Structure formats: structure tokens, C-alpha cells
Amino acid sequence: KSLEEIYLFSLPIKESQIVDAFIPGDSMKDEVMKIMPVQKQTRAGQRTKFKAFVIVGDGNGHVGLGVKCASEVANAIKGAIAAAKLSIIPVRRGYW
């Protein structure tokens, strides 16, 4: 079984651990693209949260983008990495 069979039958990936099982951890790389503060106006003032954009890939034709908003930067990055693993897709390279 491989990740390619999941793409072949268009099966949804529901858990990020599935991607971890098919792609070894040493080949998976993640990069934080942007962290931006977002604010919500309340009666007491402003509530600040942080939105993180993360890209994960294995350098061998699989890439995913994840976005997560949380009250702390670390939690936003962790959630964005998990979201990126769920949205991982194959990338065709070269001429076809």
C-alpha cells in the first residue's frame, strides 16, 4: 500500500498520522510561510489570535498547505502542520 493508491481512488485522508505512516519522518519537511495576527473586536477590547500558514512536503512530489488560527503561535503552527498533512497532494513534474 502507498500514498499513490489513496490518490488513485480519490480517498479522503482524515488523520495526519496516515501521511506519517506512508512518508517517513526524516524525509518530511515543513516550512512556516507566514504568521499573521488577526483581531476580533469585543466589548472589552480586542481579542488577538495568530494565523499560521505552513507548507509540508517530502521533496519527492508531495506537497500540502495548511492554515490554522489559534490564540498562541505554537498551537497555530502545530495545527497548521496537521492541516497541511491532511491536504497533501501529488505534484506532477517534468513534461507530460
mmCIF file of C-alpha atoms in Angstrom, residues 16-68:
data_model
loop_
_atom_site.group_PDB
_atom_site.id
_atom_site.type_symbol
_atom_site.label_atom_id
_atom_site.label_comp_id
_atom_site.label_asym_id
_atom_site.label_seq_id
_atom_site.Cartn_x
_atom_site.Cartn_y
_atom_site.Cartn_z
ATOM 1 C CA SER A 16 -2.418 13.250 9.736
ATOM 2 C CA GLN A 17 -0.877 10.039 11.154
ATOM 3 C CA ILE A 18 -1.797 8.282 7.895
ATOM 4 C CA VAL A 19 0.587 10.546 5.999
ATOM 5 C CA ASP A 20 3.255 9.953 8.676
ATOM 6 C CA ALA A 21 2.921 6.199 8.138
ATOM 7 C CA PHE A 22 3.361 6.399 4.358
ATOM 8 C CA ILE A 23 6.076 9.074 4.267
ATOM 9 C CA PRO A 24 8.974 8.585 6.708
ATOM 10 C CA GLY A 25 9.517 11.426 9.176
ATOM 11 C CA ASP A 26 13.093 12.166 8.104
ATOM 12 C CA SER A 27 12.043 12.965 4.515
ATOM 13 C CA MET A 28 9.053 15.143 5.501
ATOM 14 C CA LYS A 29 9.932 18.828 5.757
ATOM 15 C CA ASP A 30 7.727 21.681 6.938
ATOM 16 C CA GLU A 31 8.159 25.398 6.413
ATOM 17 C CA VAL A 32 6.256 28.196 8.118
ATOM 18 C CA MET A 33 5.382 30.624 5.342
ATOM 19 C CA LYS A 34 3.627 33.346 7.315
ATOM 20 C CA ILE A 35 2.332 34.111 10.791
ATOM 21 C CA MET A 36 -0.101 36.985 10.987
ATOM 22 C CA PRO A 37 -2.067 38.386 13.910
ATOM 23 C CA VAL A 38 -5.817 38.690 13.455
ATOM 24 C CA GLN A 39 -8.045 40.642 15.829
ATOM 25 C CA LYS A 40 -11.670 40.379 16.815
ATOM 26 C CA GLN A 41 -13.359 43.413 18.309
ATOM 27 C CA THR A 42 -15.250 42.721 21.536
ATOM 28 C CA ARG A 43 -16.938 44.995 24.054
ATOM 29 C CA ALA A 44 -13.916 44.729 26.348
ATOM 30 C CA GLY A 45 -11.403 45.489 23.600
ATOM 31 C CA GLN A 46 -9.640 43.382 21.024
ATOM 32 C CA ARG A 47 -9.008 39.667 21.104
ATOM 33 C CA THR A 48 -5.824 38.771 19.220
ATOM 34 C CA LYS A 49 -5.262 35.392 17.596
ATOM 35 C CA PHE A 50 -2.485 34.203 15.307
ATOM 36 C CA LYS A 51 -2.981 32.671 11.879
ATOM 37 C CA ALA A 52 -0.213 30.387 10.609
ATOM 38 C CA PHE A 53 0.373 29.248 7.027
ATOM 39 C CA VAL A 54 2.555 26.109 6.755
ATOM 40 C CA ILE A 55 3.715 24.069 3.763
ATOM 41 C CA VAL A 56 4.817 20.445 4.157
ATOM 42 C CA GLY A 57 6.443 18.234 1.543
ATOM 43 C CA ASP A 58 8.754 15.291 1.101
ATOM 44 C CA GLY A 59 10.825 16.719 -1.771
ATOM 45 C CA ASN A 60 9.646 13.848 -3.941
ATOM 46 C CA GLY A 61 6.414 15.061 -5.485
ATOM 47 C CA HIS A 62 4.086 15.520 -2.486
ATOM 48 C CA VAL A 63 3.151 18.919 -1.061
ATOM 49 C CA GLY A 64 0.415 20.280 1.207
ATOM 50 C CA LEU A 65 -0.690 23.662 2.558
ATOM 51 C CA GLY A 66 -2.244 24.135 5.983
ATOM 52 C CA VAL A 67 -3.815 27.166 7.667
ATOM 53 C CA LYS A 68 -4.726 27.360 11.357
#
